[in-house]
Amino acid sequence: MTDRNATGAVRAAGYGALAGLLVTVPLVAIFYFADVLMGTPFVPFDVLDWAARNLPGGLITFAIDTMVTAITALQLGETSTAAKAAEQVMGIVGMILTGVVNAALFYYAQQRRGGRLTLQAGLVPGLLFGLPVALLSNAVNFTALTAPVVSFLWIVVAFCGWGMALAALHNVLFDDEPRKMATAEAAEAATPAAAVSAEALDRRSFLLRVGGAAATVTVVGAGVGALLRESGSTATPVRIANRGDGALPNADAAVQPVPGTRPELTPVEQHYRIDISSRPPVLEEETWRLPVSGLVDNPLELTLADLRGDFRPVEQYLTLSCISNRIGGDLIGTQKWTGVRLQELLARAGLQEDAQYLRILGADGFHETVDIDLVMADERIMLAYAWDDLPLPVRNGFPLRIYIPDRYGMKQPKWISEIEVVADYQEGYWVMRGWDEVALMQTTSVVDVVATDEAFIRDGVTYIPVGGIAHAGDRSISKVEVRMDGEAWQEAQLREPLSDKTWVLWRFELPFSEGRHRIEVRSVDGEEVPQIESVRGTRPSGATGIHGRNADLRLETEA
Ligand SMILES: Nc1nc2c(c(=O)[nH]1)N[C@H]1C(S)=C(S)[C@@H](COP(=O)(O)O)O[C@H]1N2
Ligand SMILES: [Mo]
């Protein structure tokens, strides 16, 4: 008898898992639909974001690292975009799996307990699942338009509905179990297989119908949601800085990039995006303010118009890189940044005697601490509101982000929501999670292209142009060298860069020799310090090592 109960319970858990799938998938679709329609939280992303903020830094880094490796290996395109998509899928799949497990446990427990389920009994798994999710969502969500209480209640109610739907399904699947069992037992002597399969058929056709309904809700919810989202998006941004005559500062540079080298100025929509949330905070210019508070004589509360109008705009061509960028990776990009000098802003606020640090908060909960001595010593540190003369894109920090020369992106908050002047140092978001406290940019260089289709002949020798970038924070690049198959290093030509803070494009003319070769690059920064050649991973201080590319050199039919 106990044995039979146990098998029954395991079988019930199996049905529970299936029912869980059929109820949780539409629930996710409903959350999505409500998010688009009313701005309630999309909870699968919130749970993932909560995990990303609260699980140990090493584990998160490992997860990101694995993801980047997979994206690179499977060639899924630009790393940060693919990683964000993978993250979002993980959030959704995670929520569905949790729903499946919870439902399986619910059915299992019910089978062991026996008896009939009331609909209200579904409130137990509903609340067990829904309350923690609602709490996590409330803790991290910053994208919802609804008030936190409303969001919280909506999530709890939705999960209660989820639990009651499971209870209802359970009753249809198992309610007449005793009768069926009795029939089955009676029939067992005659045709046991027939009795069992009739019962199974019954359940199967019922589950099929539920599956159809679940699929309908999911497709309609997700589809209509996606359509609504599409139609609600994107006005063209208004140019806010003066483009001047449009000429780049290095327009007269003598050295031309090898075709196939990445663009010297990264198209803004191709610039990587790295941050701690599934979806970026969307801040409105009308309501956004920058409070400068704490140890200041005149606390400020600035609008974007104040920042653009009351301060002298500063323009700088800059290369930004993520500390998680691998050797040769794409988490690096160059734009013209426009903003205000942080020194000027602090002068207006009036620092008090004991002011030591700036605590800079992002609207997503990200934060960093900047030493005021550093700001006072470096007038290039700025609060930027434009990239390439347009307002910052939402994903890259609209309306305001900081620039600190020579530091990886992890030190430079986007979506700034507050600057607090304080006396005490506090570790920043990624520093707390084990990354380098200073995060100076490593010198790095990359072979972008071995341009076999650009081969040319000079003095009877055939050359293949090779090109790429080299970058060393604000230290500039003094030398780039290239070698083939581990032979002697030879100096490449350097193109005059957009600024001493951007990458340098280089070109090298490689004497042709047929066959498969390895072409490598290394560089020396403007302070005559060579890049570190020994291979080290991104954590904790940024990757080092030299980049190379294999190329099959063979000449097309010569004209
Ligand atoms: N508010 C906020 N700012 C942030 C981050 C973040 O997660 N939140 N990530 C930092 C990191 S790790 C990097 S590499 C850069 C990336 O800027 P981008 O997404 O515009 O390329 O933003 C930095 N600023
Ligand atoms: Mo980063």
Coordinates of C-alpha atoms and ligand atoms in Angstrom, one line a residue:
M1 CA 0.0 0.0 0.0
T2 CA 2.7 2.5 1.0
D3 CA 4.6 1.5 -2.1
R4 CA 1.6 2.2 -4.3
N5 CA 1.2 5.6 -2.5
A6 CA 4.8 6.4 -3.2
T7 CA 4.6 5.6 -6.9
G8 CA 1.3 7.5 -7.0
A9 CA 3.0 10.5 -5.5
V10 CA 5.9 10.4 -7.9
R11 CA 3.5 10.1 -10.8
A12 CA 1.5 13.0 -9.3
A13 CA 4.7 15.0 -9.2
G14 CA 5.2 14.3 -12.9
Y15 CA 1.7 15.6 -13.7
G16 CA 2.5 18.5 -11.4
A17 CA 5.6 19.4 -13.4
L18 CA 3.5 19.3 -16.6
A19 CA 0.7 21.4 -15.1
G20 CA 3.4 23.8 -13.7
L21 CA 4.7 24.3 -17.2
L22 CA 1.2 24.8 -18.7
V23 CA 0.4 27.4 -16.0
T24 CA 3.8 29.2 -15.6
V25 CA 4.5 29.9 -19.3
P26 CA 1.2 31.9 -19.7
L27 CA 1.9 33.6 -16.4
V28 CA 5.2 34.9 -17.8
A29 CA 3.3 36.1 -20.9
I30 CA 0.7 37.8 -18.8
F31 CA 3.5 39.6 -16.8
Y32 CA 5.0 40.7 -20.1
F33 CA 1.7 42.0 -21.4
A34 CA 0.8 43.8 -18.2
D35 CA 4.3 45.4 -18.3
V36 CA 3.8 46.8 -21.7
L37 CA 0.3 47.9 -21.1
M38 CA 0.5 49.3 -17.6
G39 CA 4.2 49.4 -16.7
T40 CA 4.0 46.7 -14.0
P41 CA 7.3 44.9 -13.3
F42 CA 8.3 42.0 -15.6
V43 CA 9.3 39.7 -12.8
P44 CA 11.6 37.2 -14.5
F45 CA 14.1 40.0 -15.2
D46 CA 13.7 41.3 -11.7
V47 CA 14.6 38.0 -10.1
L48 CA 17.6 37.6 -12.3
D49 CA 18.7 41.2 -11.6
W50 CA 18.3 40.5 -7.9
A51 CA 20.5 37.4 -8.2
A52 CA 23.1 39.3 -10.2
R53 CA 23.3 41.9 -7.4
N54 CA 23.3 39.5 -4.5
L55 CA 25.1 36.3 -5.4
P56 CA 28.8 36.3 -4.8
G57 CA 30.9 38.3 -7.2
G58 CA 33.0 35.3 -8.2
L59 CA 30.0 33.3 -9.2
I60 CA 28.6 36.1 -11.3
T61 CA 31.9 36.6 -13.0
F62 CA 32.1 32.9 -13.7
A63 CA 28.6 33.0 -15.2
I64 CA 29.4 36.0 -17.3
D65 CA 32.7 34.5 -18.4
T66 CA 31.0 31.3 -19.4
M67 CA 28.4 33.3 -21.4
V68 CA 31.1 35.3 -23.2
T69 CA 33.0 32.2 -24.1
A70 CA 29.8 30.6 -25.5
I71 CA 28.9 33.7 -27.4
T72 CA 32.4 34.0 -28.9
A73 CA 32.5 30.3 -29.7
L74 CA 29.1 30.2 -31.3
Q75 CA 29.7 33.5 -33.0
L76 CA 26.5 35.0 -31.8
G77 CA 27.5 38.5 -32.8
E78 CA 28.4 41.6 -30.7
T79 CA 29.2 40.3 -27.3
S80 CA 27.3 42.7 -25.0
T81 CA 24.1 42.5 -27.0
A82 CA 24.2 38.7 -27.2
A83 CA 25.0 38.5 -23.4
K84 CA 22.0 40.7 -22.6
A85 CA 19.7 38.5 -24.7
A86 CA 21.1 35.4 -23.1
E87 CA 20.6 36.9 -19.6
Q88 CA 17.0 37.7 -20.4
V89 CA 16.4 34.2 -21.7
M90 CA 18.0 32.9 -18.5
G91 CA 15.6 35.0 -16.4
I92 CA 12.5 33.7 -18.2
V93 CA 13.6 30.0 -18.3
G94 CA 14.6 30.3 -14.6
M95 CA 11.1 31.5 -13.7
I96 CA 9.4 28.7 -15.7
L97 CA 11.6 26.0 -14.2
T98 CA 10.9 27.4 -10.7
G99 CA 7.2 27.2 -11.5
V100 CA 7.5 23.6 -12.7
V101 CA 9.4 22.5 -9.6
N102 CA 6.9 24.3 -7.2
A103 CA 4.0 22.7 -9.0
A104 CA 5.5 19.3 -8.9
L105 CA 6.1 19.6 -5.2
F106 CA 2.5 20.8 -4.7
Y107 CA 1.0 17.8 -6.5
Y108 CA 3.4 15.5 -4.8
A109 CA 2.5 16.8 -1.3
Q110 CA -1.2 16.7 -2.1
Q111 CA -1.0 13.1 -3.3
R112 CA 0.7 12.0 -0.1
R113 CA -1.9 13.9 2.0
G114 CA -4.8 12.6 -0.1
G115 CA -8.3 14.0 -0.3
R116 CA -9.8 16.8 -2.3
L117 CA -8.2 20.1 -3.1
T118 CA -10.1 23.4 -2.7
L119 CA -9.2 26.2 -5.0
Q120 CA -8.0 28.2 -2.0
A121 CA -5.4 25.4 -1.3
G122 CA -3.7 26.8 -4.4
L123 CA -3.0 30.0 -2.4
V124 CA -0.3 28.1 -0.5
P125 CA 2.1 27.4 -3.4
G126 CA 0.9 30.7 -4.9
L127 CA 2.1 32.7 -1.9
L128 CA 5.2 30.5 -1.3
F129 CA 6.3 31.4 -4.8
G130 CA 4.7 34.8 -5.2
L131 CA 5.7 36.5 -2.0
P132 CA 9.4 36.1 -2.3
V133 CA 9.3 37.0 -6.0
A134 CA 7.3 40.2 -5.2
L135 CA 9.8 41.1 -2.5
L136 CA 12.8 40.6 -4.8
S137 CA 11.1 42.6 -7.5
N138 CA 10.3 45.4 -5.1
A139 CA 13.9 45.4 -4.0
V140 CA 15.5 45.8 -7.4
N141 CA 13.0 47.0 -9.9
F142 CA 13.4 50.6 -11.2
T143 CA 11.7 50.2 -14.6
A144 CA 8.1 49.8 -13.4
L145 CA 5.7 52.8 -13.8
T146 CA 3.4 51.5 -11.1
A147 CA 3.8 52.4 -7.4
P148 CA 5.7 49.8 -5.4
V149 CA 2.6 48.7 -3.4
V150 CA 0.6 48.3 -6.6
S151 CA 3.4 46.3 -8.2
F152 CA 3.7 44.1 -5.1
L153 CA 0.0 43.4 -4.9
W154 CA -0.2 42.7 -8.7
I155 CA 2.6 40.1 -8.4
V156 CA 1.1 38.4 -5.4
V157 CA -2.4 38.3 -6.9
A158 CA -1.0 36.9 -10.2
F159 CA 0.9 34.2 -8.4
C160 CA -2.3 33.4 -6.3
G161 CA -4.1 33.0 -9.6
W162 CA -1.2 30.7 -10.7
G163 CA -1.6 28.5 -7.6
M164 CA -5.4 28.3 -7.9
A165 CA -5.1 27.4 -11.5
L166 CA -2.8 24.5 -10.4
A167 CA -5.4 23.5 -7.8
A168 CA -8.2 23.5 -10.4
L169 CA -6.1 21.4 -12.8
H170 CA -5.2 19.0 -10.0
N171 CA -8.9 18.4 -9.2
V172 CA -9.7 17.6 -12.8
L173 CA -6.7 15.4 -13.1
F174 CA -7.1 13.5 -9.8
D175 CA -10.4 14.3 -8.3
D176 CA -12.2 11.2 -9.5
E177 CA -9.1 9.2 -8.9
P178 CA -10.8 6.9 -6.2
R179 CA -13.5 6.0 -8.7
K180 CA -11.1 5.4 -11.5
M181 CA -8.8 3.5 -9.3
A182 CA -11.7 1.3 -8.1
T183 CA -12.7 0.7 -11.7
A184 CA -9.1 0.0 -12.6
E185 CA -8.7 -2.4 -9.8
A186 CA -11.9 -4.2 -10.7
A187 CA -10.9 -4.4 -14.3
E188 CA -7.3 -5.4 -13.4
A189 CA -8.2 -9.1 -13.3
A190 CA -9.7 -8.9 -16.8
T191 CA -7.7 -6.3 -18.8
P192 CA -5.5 -4.3 -16.6
A193 CA -3.7 -2.6 -19.5
A194 CA -6.9 -1.4 -21.0
A195 CA -8.2 0.2 -17.8
V196 CA -5.0 2.1 -17.2
S197 CA -4.7 3.3 -20.7
A198 CA -8.3 4.6 -20.7
E199 CA -7.5 6.7 -17.7
A200 CA -4.3 7.9 -19.2
L201 CA -6.1 8.8 -22.4
D202 CA -8.6 10.8 -20.4
R203 CA -5.8 12.8 -18.8
R204 CA -3.9 13.2 -22.0
S205 CA -6.8 14.7 -23.9
F206 CA -7.5 17.1 -21.0
L207 CA -3.9 18.2 -20.8
L208 CA -3.9 18.7 -24.5
R209 CA -6.8 21.1 -24.2
V210 CA -5.1 22.9 -21.3
G211 CA -1.9 23.0 -23.4
G212 CA -3.8 24.6 -26.2
A213 CA -5.3 27.2 -23.9
A214 CA -1.9 27.9 -22.4
A215 CA -0.3 28.3 -25.8
T216 CA -3.1 30.7 -26.9
V217 CA -2.6 32.9 -23.8
T218 CA 1.1 32.9 -24.3
V219 CA 1.1 33.7 -27.9
V220 CA -1.5 36.4 -27.6
G221 CA 0.1 37.9 -24.5
A222 CA 3.6 37.9 -25.8
G223 CA 2.6 38.8 -29.4
V224 CA 0.3 41.7 -28.6
G225 CA 2.7 42.9 -26.0
A226 CA 5.6 42.9 -28.5
L227 CA 3.4 44.8 -31.0
L228 CA 2.4 47.4 -28.5
R229 CA 6.0 47.9 -27.3
E230 CA 7.1 48.3 -31.0
S231 CA 4.5 50.9 -31.7
G232 CA 5.2 52.9 -28.5
S233 CA 8.9 53.4 -29.1
T234 CA 11.5 55.9 -30.4
A235 CA 11.2 59.4 -31.4
T236 CA 14.3 60.7 -33.2
P237 CA 16.6 62.5 -30.8
V238 CA 17.3 66.1 -31.2
R239 CA 20.9 67.2 -31.8
I240 CA 22.1 69.1 -28.7
A241 CA 25.6 69.9 -29.4
N242 CA 27.1 71.8 -32.3
R243 CA 28.5 69.5 -34.9
G244 CA 30.7 72.4 -36.2
D245 CA 32.0 71.7 -39.7
G246 CA 31.8 68.0 -39.1
A247 CA 35.6 67.6 -39.6
L248 CA 37.3 65.1 -37.3
P249 CA 40.3 66.5 -35.4
N250 CA 42.6 64.1 -37.3
A251 CA 41.2 64.8 -40.7
D252 CA 44.6 65.5 -42.1
A253 CA 46.2 62.3 -40.8
A254 CA 48.8 61.0 -43.2
V255 CA 48.3 57.3 -42.5
Q256 CA 45.1 55.8 -43.8
P257 CA 43.3 52.9 -42.1
V258 CA 43.6 49.5 -43.8
P259 CA 40.1 48.7 -45.2
G260 CA 38.5 46.2 -42.8
T261 CA 39.9 48.0 -39.7
R262 CA 37.0 48.8 -37.3
P263 CA 35.6 52.4 -37.7
E264 CA 37.8 55.0 -35.9
L265 CA 34.6 56.5 -34.5
T266 CA 32.3 53.8 -33.3
P267 CA 28.7 54.2 -34.6
V268 CA 26.9 54.9 -31.4
E269 CA 24.4 52.1 -32.0
Q270 CA 27.3 49.7 -32.3
H271 CA 28.9 50.7 -29.0
Y272 CA 28.8 47.9 -26.5
R273 CA 26.4 48.0 -23.5
I274 CA 27.4 46.6 -20.1
D275 CA 25.4 47.1 -16.9
I276 CA 23.8 45.3 -14.1
S277 CA 20.2 45.1 -15.2
S278 CA 18.2 43.2 -17.8
R279 CA 16.7 46.5 -18.9
P280 CA 18.2 49.9 -18.6
P281 CA 16.5 52.6 -16.5
V282 CA 14.5 55.0 -18.6
L283 CA 14.8 58.5 -17.2
E284 CA 12.7 61.4 -18.4
E285 CA 14.4 64.7 -19.1
E286 CA 11.4 66.6 -17.7
T287 CA 11.5 64.9 -14.3
W288 CA 15.2 64.1 -14.0
R289 CA 17.2 66.2 -11.6
L290 CA 20.9 66.0 -10.5
P291 CA 21.1 66.6 -6.7
V292 CA 24.6 67.5 -5.5
S293 CA 24.2 67.0 -1.8
G294 CA 26.2 66.3 1.4
L295 CA 29.2 68.3 2.4
V296 CA 28.6 71.3 0.3
D297 CA 27.7 74.9 1.0
N298 CA 25.2 75.2 -1.8
P299 CA 23.3 72.0 -2.4
L300 CA 22.4 71.8 -6.1
E301 CA 19.5 70.4 -7.9
L302 CA 20.2 70.7 -11.6
T303 CA 18.1 69.9 -14.7
L304 CA 19.6 68.7 -17.9
A305 CA 19.0 72.2 -19.4
D306 CA 21.0 73.7 -16.5
L307 CA 23.9 71.4 -17.3
R308 CA 23.8 72.2 -21.0
G309 CA 23.2 75.9 -20.5
D310 CA 24.9 77.1 -17.4
F311 CA 28.3 75.4 -17.9
R312 CA 30.8 75.6 -20.7
P313 CA 30.5 72.5 -22.8
V314 CA 33.6 70.4 -23.0
E315 CA 34.2 68.0 -25.9
Q316 CA 36.6 65.1 -25.8
Y317 CA 37.1 62.2 -28.1
L318 CA 37.4 59.1 -25.8
T319 CA 37.7 55.4 -26.0
L320 CA 35.8 53.5 -23.3
S321 CA 36.5 49.9 -22.5
C322 CA 35.0 47.3 -20.1
I323 CA 37.4 45.6 -17.8
S324 CA 35.7 42.4 -18.9
N325 CA 36.9 43.0 -22.4
R326 CA 39.0 40.1 -23.6
I327 CA 42.1 40.5 -25.7
G328 CA 40.7 41.3 -29.1
G329 CA 37.2 41.6 -27.8
D330 CA 34.4 44.1 -28.8
L331 CA 33.6 45.6 -25.4
I332 CA 35.4 48.8 -26.4
G333 CA 34.3 51.9 -28.4
T334 CA 35.1 55.5 -29.3
Q335 CA 32.9 58.5 -29.4
K336 CA 33.0 62.2 -29.0
W337 CA 31.7 63.0 -25.5
T338 CA 30.3 66.4 -24.5
G339 CA 29.6 67.5 -21.0
V340 CA 30.6 69.7 -18.1
R341 CA 33.8 69.8 -16.1
L342 CA 33.2 68.2 -12.7
Q343 CA 35.6 70.8 -11.2
E344 CA 33.2 73.6 -12.3
L345 CA 30.2 71.9 -10.9
L346 CA 31.9 71.3 -7.5
A347 CA 33.0 74.9 -7.4
R348 CA 29.4 75.9 -7.8
A349 CA 28.3 73.6 -5.0
G350 CA 31.1 74.8 -2.7
L351 CA 33.0 71.9 -1.1
Q352 CA 33.2 72.0 2.7
E353 CA 36.4 71.4 4.5
D354 CA 35.9 67.7 5.3
A355 CA 34.8 66.8 1.8
Q356 CA 36.9 63.9 0.5
Y357 CA 34.9 61.8 -1.9
L358 CA 32.0 61.9 -4.3
R359 CA 29.5 59.1 -4.0
I360 CA 28.0 58.8 -7.5
L361 CA 24.7 56.9 -7.8
G362 CA 23.1 55.4 -10.9
A363 CA 19.4 55.1 -11.2
D364 CA 19.9 51.3 -11.4
G365 CA 21.5 51.1 -8.0
F366 CA 25.0 51.0 -9.3
H367 CA 27.5 53.3 -7.5
E368 CA 31.1 54.4 -7.4
T369 CA 33.3 56.6 -5.2
V370 CA 35.5 59.2 -6.8
D371 CA 38.4 60.8 -4.8
I372 CA 37.9 64.6 -4.8
D373 CA 41.7 65.1 -5.0
L374 CA 41.6 63.2 -8.3
V375 CA 38.9 65.5 -9.6
M376 CA 40.8 68.6 -8.5
A377 CA 43.9 67.4 -10.3
D378 CA 42.2 66.5 -13.6
E379 CA 40.1 68.9 -15.4
R380 CA 39.3 66.2 -18.0
I381 CA 36.9 64.5 -15.6
M382 CA 33.4 65.4 -16.8
L383 CA 29.8 64.7 -16.5
A384 CA 28.7 63.9 -20.1
Y385 CA 25.3 64.4 -21.6
A386 CA 26.1 63.8 -25.3
W387 CA 27.8 61.3 -27.5
D388 CA 28.6 62.4 -31.0
D389 CA 26.4 65.5 -30.5
L390 CA 23.3 63.6 -29.6
P391 CA 21.8 62.9 -26.2
L392 CA 23.2 59.8 -24.6
P393 CA 21.2 56.7 -25.7
V394 CA 19.1 55.2 -23.0
R395 CA 21.3 52.1 -22.8
N396 CA 24.4 54.1 -22.6
G397 CA 23.3 56.3 -19.6
F398 CA 20.8 58.9 -20.6
P399 CA 20.7 61.6 -19.4
L400 CA 24.1 61.8 -17.7
R401 CA 27.3 59.7 -17.1
I402 CA 30.7 60.5 -15.8
Y403 CA 34.0 60.2 -17.6
I404 CA 37.2 59.6 -15.7
P405 CA 40.4 59.3 -17.8
D406 CA 42.3 56.0 -17.9
R407 CA 39.8 54.0 -15.9
Y408 CA 37.8 51.1 -17.2
G409 CA 34.0 51.5 -17.5
M410 CA 33.3 49.9 -14.1
K411 CA 34.5 53.1 -12.4
Q412 CA 32.2 55.3 -14.4
P413 CA 28.5 55.3 -13.5
K414 CA 25.8 55.9 -16.2
W415 CA 22.2 57.2 -15.5
I416 CA 23.6 59.4 -12.7
S417 CA 20.8 60.1 -10.2
E418 CA 22.8 61.7 -7.4
I419 CA 26.2 63.0 -6.4
E420 CA 26.8 63.0 -2.7
V421 CA 29.8 64.7 -1.2
V422 CA 31.1 62.6 1.7
A423 CA 34.1 62.3 4.0
D424 CA 34.5 58.5 4.0
Y425 CA 35.5 56.1 1.3
Q426 CA 33.2 53.4 0.2
E427 CA 33.9 50.7 -2.3
G428 CA 32.1 50.9 -5.6
Y429 CA 29.7 48.3 -7.0
W430 CA 32.3 46.1 -8.8
V431 CA 35.1 46.8 -6.3
M432 CA 32.9 45.3 -3.6
R433 CA 32.6 42.3 -5.9
G434 CA 36.3 41.7 -6.1
W435 CA 37.4 43.8 -9.1
D436 CA 40.4 46.2 -9.1
E437 CA 39.9 49.2 -6.9
V438 CA 41.7 51.6 -9.3
A439 CA 40.9 49.8 -12.6
L440 CA 43.5 51.6 -14.8
M441 CA 43.2 50.6 -18.4
Q442 CA 45.7 48.0 -19.6
T443 CA 47.6 48.8 -22.8
T444 CA 46.2 46.6 -25.5
S445 CA 46.4 46.1 -29.2
V446 CA 44.4 44.1 -31.7
V447 CA 44.8 42.9 -35.3
D448 CA 41.5 43.8 -36.9
V449 CA 42.2 42.7 -40.4
V450 CA 44.7 40.9 -42.7
A451 CA 43.5 42.5 -45.9
T452 CA 44.5 39.9 -48.5
D453 CA 42.2 41.5 -51.1
E454 CA 44.1 44.7 -50.7
A455 CA 47.4 43.2 -51.8
F456 CA 49.7 45.6 -53.8
I457 CA 53.1 45.4 -55.4
R458 CA 55.9 47.9 -54.7
D459 CA 59.3 47.5 -56.2
G460 CA 58.5 44.0 -57.3
V461 CA 57.5 42.9 -53.8
T462 CA 53.9 42.0 -53.0
Y463 CA 52.5 43.3 -49.7
I464 CA 49.4 42.5 -47.7
P465 CA 48.1 45.4 -45.5
V466 CA 47.4 44.5 -41.9
G467 CA 45.5 46.9 -39.6
G468 CA 44.0 47.3 -36.2
I469 CA 43.9 49.4 -33.0
A470 CA 46.1 50.0 -30.0
H471 CA 44.9 51.7 -26.8
A472 CA 46.4 52.7 -23.5
G473 CA 43.8 54.7 -21.6
D474 CA 44.9 58.4 -21.6
R475 CA 48.6 57.4 -22.0
S476 CA 48.5 57.4 -25.8
I477 CA 50.5 54.9 -27.9
S478 CA 54.1 55.5 -29.0
K479 CA 54.8 52.3 -30.9
V480 CA 53.0 49.3 -32.4
E481 CA 54.9 46.3 -33.7
V482 CA 53.8 43.3 -35.8
R483 CA 55.3 39.9 -36.3
M484 CA 54.6 36.9 -38.4
D485 CA 55.0 33.3 -37.2
G486 CA 57.0 34.3 -34.1
E487 CA 59.7 36.0 -36.2
A488 CA 61.2 39.5 -35.5
W489 CA 58.9 42.3 -34.4
Q490 CA 58.6 45.1 -37.0
E491 CA 57.3 48.6 -36.5
A492 CA 53.9 49.5 -37.8
Q493 CA 52.8 53.0 -38.9
L494 CA 50.5 54.9 -36.5
R495 CA 47.7 57.0 -37.7
E496 CA 47.2 60.2 -35.8
P497 CA 44.4 59.5 -33.3
L498 CA 41.2 61.4 -32.6
S499 CA 42.8 62.4 -29.3
D500 CA 45.4 61.2 -26.8
K501 CA 42.6 59.3 -25.0
T502 CA 41.3 57.3 -27.9
W503 CA 42.7 54.3 -29.6
V504 CA 45.2 54.6 -32.3
L505 CA 44.7 53.0 -35.7
W506 CA 47.8 51.4 -37.1
R507 CA 48.8 49.8 -40.4
F508 CA 51.5 47.4 -41.4
E509 CA 52.6 46.2 -44.8
L510 CA 53.3 42.5 -44.6
P511 CA 55.6 41.1 -47.3
F512 CA 53.6 38.3 -48.9
S513 CA 54.5 34.7 -48.5
E514 CA 52.0 32.0 -49.4
G515 CA 50.4 29.8 -46.8
R516 CA 48.9 29.8 -43.3
H517 CA 50.5 32.3 -41.0
R518 CA 50.0 33.8 -37.5
I519 CA 50.1 37.6 -37.3
E520 CA 50.6 39.2 -33.9
V521 CA 50.7 42.7 -32.6
R522 CA 52.0 44.4 -29.5
S523 CA 52.3 48.1 -28.5
V524 CA 54.1 50.5 -26.2
D525 CA 52.3 53.3 -24.4
G526 CA 53.1 57.0 -24.5
E527 CA 55.2 56.7 -21.3
E528 CA 57.4 54.1 -23.1
V529 CA 55.9 51.2 -21.1
P530 CA 55.3 48.2 -23.2
Q531 CA 52.0 46.3 -23.0
I532 CA 52.1 43.2 -20.7
E533 CA 52.6 40.2 -22.9
S534 CA 52.0 37.5 -20.4
V535 CA 48.4 36.1 -20.6
R536 CA 46.1 37.1 -17.8
G537 CA 42.3 36.9 -17.6
T538 CA 40.0 39.9 -17.2
R539 CA 39.4 39.5 -13.4
P540 CA 40.4 41.4 -11.4
S541 CA 42.5 44.0 -13.3
G542 CA 41.7 43.7 -17.0
A543 CA 43.1 41.2 -19.5
T544 CA 46.7 41.2 -20.7
G545 CA 48.4 39.3 -23.5
I546 CA 49.1 39.8 -27.1
H547 CA 46.5 39.4 -29.8
G548 CA 47.0 37.5 -33.0
R549 CA 45.1 36.3 -36.0
N550 CA 45.7 33.4 -38.3
A551 CA 45.5 34.2 -42.0
D552 CA 45.6 32.0 -45.1
L553 CA 47.7 34.1 -47.5
R554 CA 47.1 33.3 -51.1
L555 CA 46.9 35.5 -54.1
E556 CA 43.8 35.8 -56.2
T557 CA 44.5 35.7 -60.0
E558 CA 46.7 38.6 -60.7
A559 CA 45.7 41.2 -63.3
Ligands
LIG1 N1 24.6 53.0 -13.6 C1 25.5 52.1 -14.1 N2 26.6 52.6 -14.7 C2 27.6 51.8 -15.2 C3 27.4 50.4 -15.2 C4 26.2 49.9 -14.6 O1 25.9 48.7 -14.5 N3 25.3 50.8 -14.1 N4 28.3 49.6 -15.7 C5 29.7 50.1 -15.9 C6 30.5 49.3 -16.7 S1 31.1 47.8 -16.0 C7 30.9 49.7 -18.0 S2 32.0 48.8 -18.8 C8 30.3 50.9 -18.6 C9 29.7 50.6 -19.9 O2 29.2 51.7 -20.5 P1 28.4 51.4 -21.9 O3 27.3 50.4 -21.6 O4 27.8 52.7 -22.3 O5 29.3 50.9 -22.9 O6 29.3 51.5 -17.8 C10 29.7 51.5 -16.4 N5 28.7 52.3 -15.8
MO2 MO 32.5 46.9 -17.5

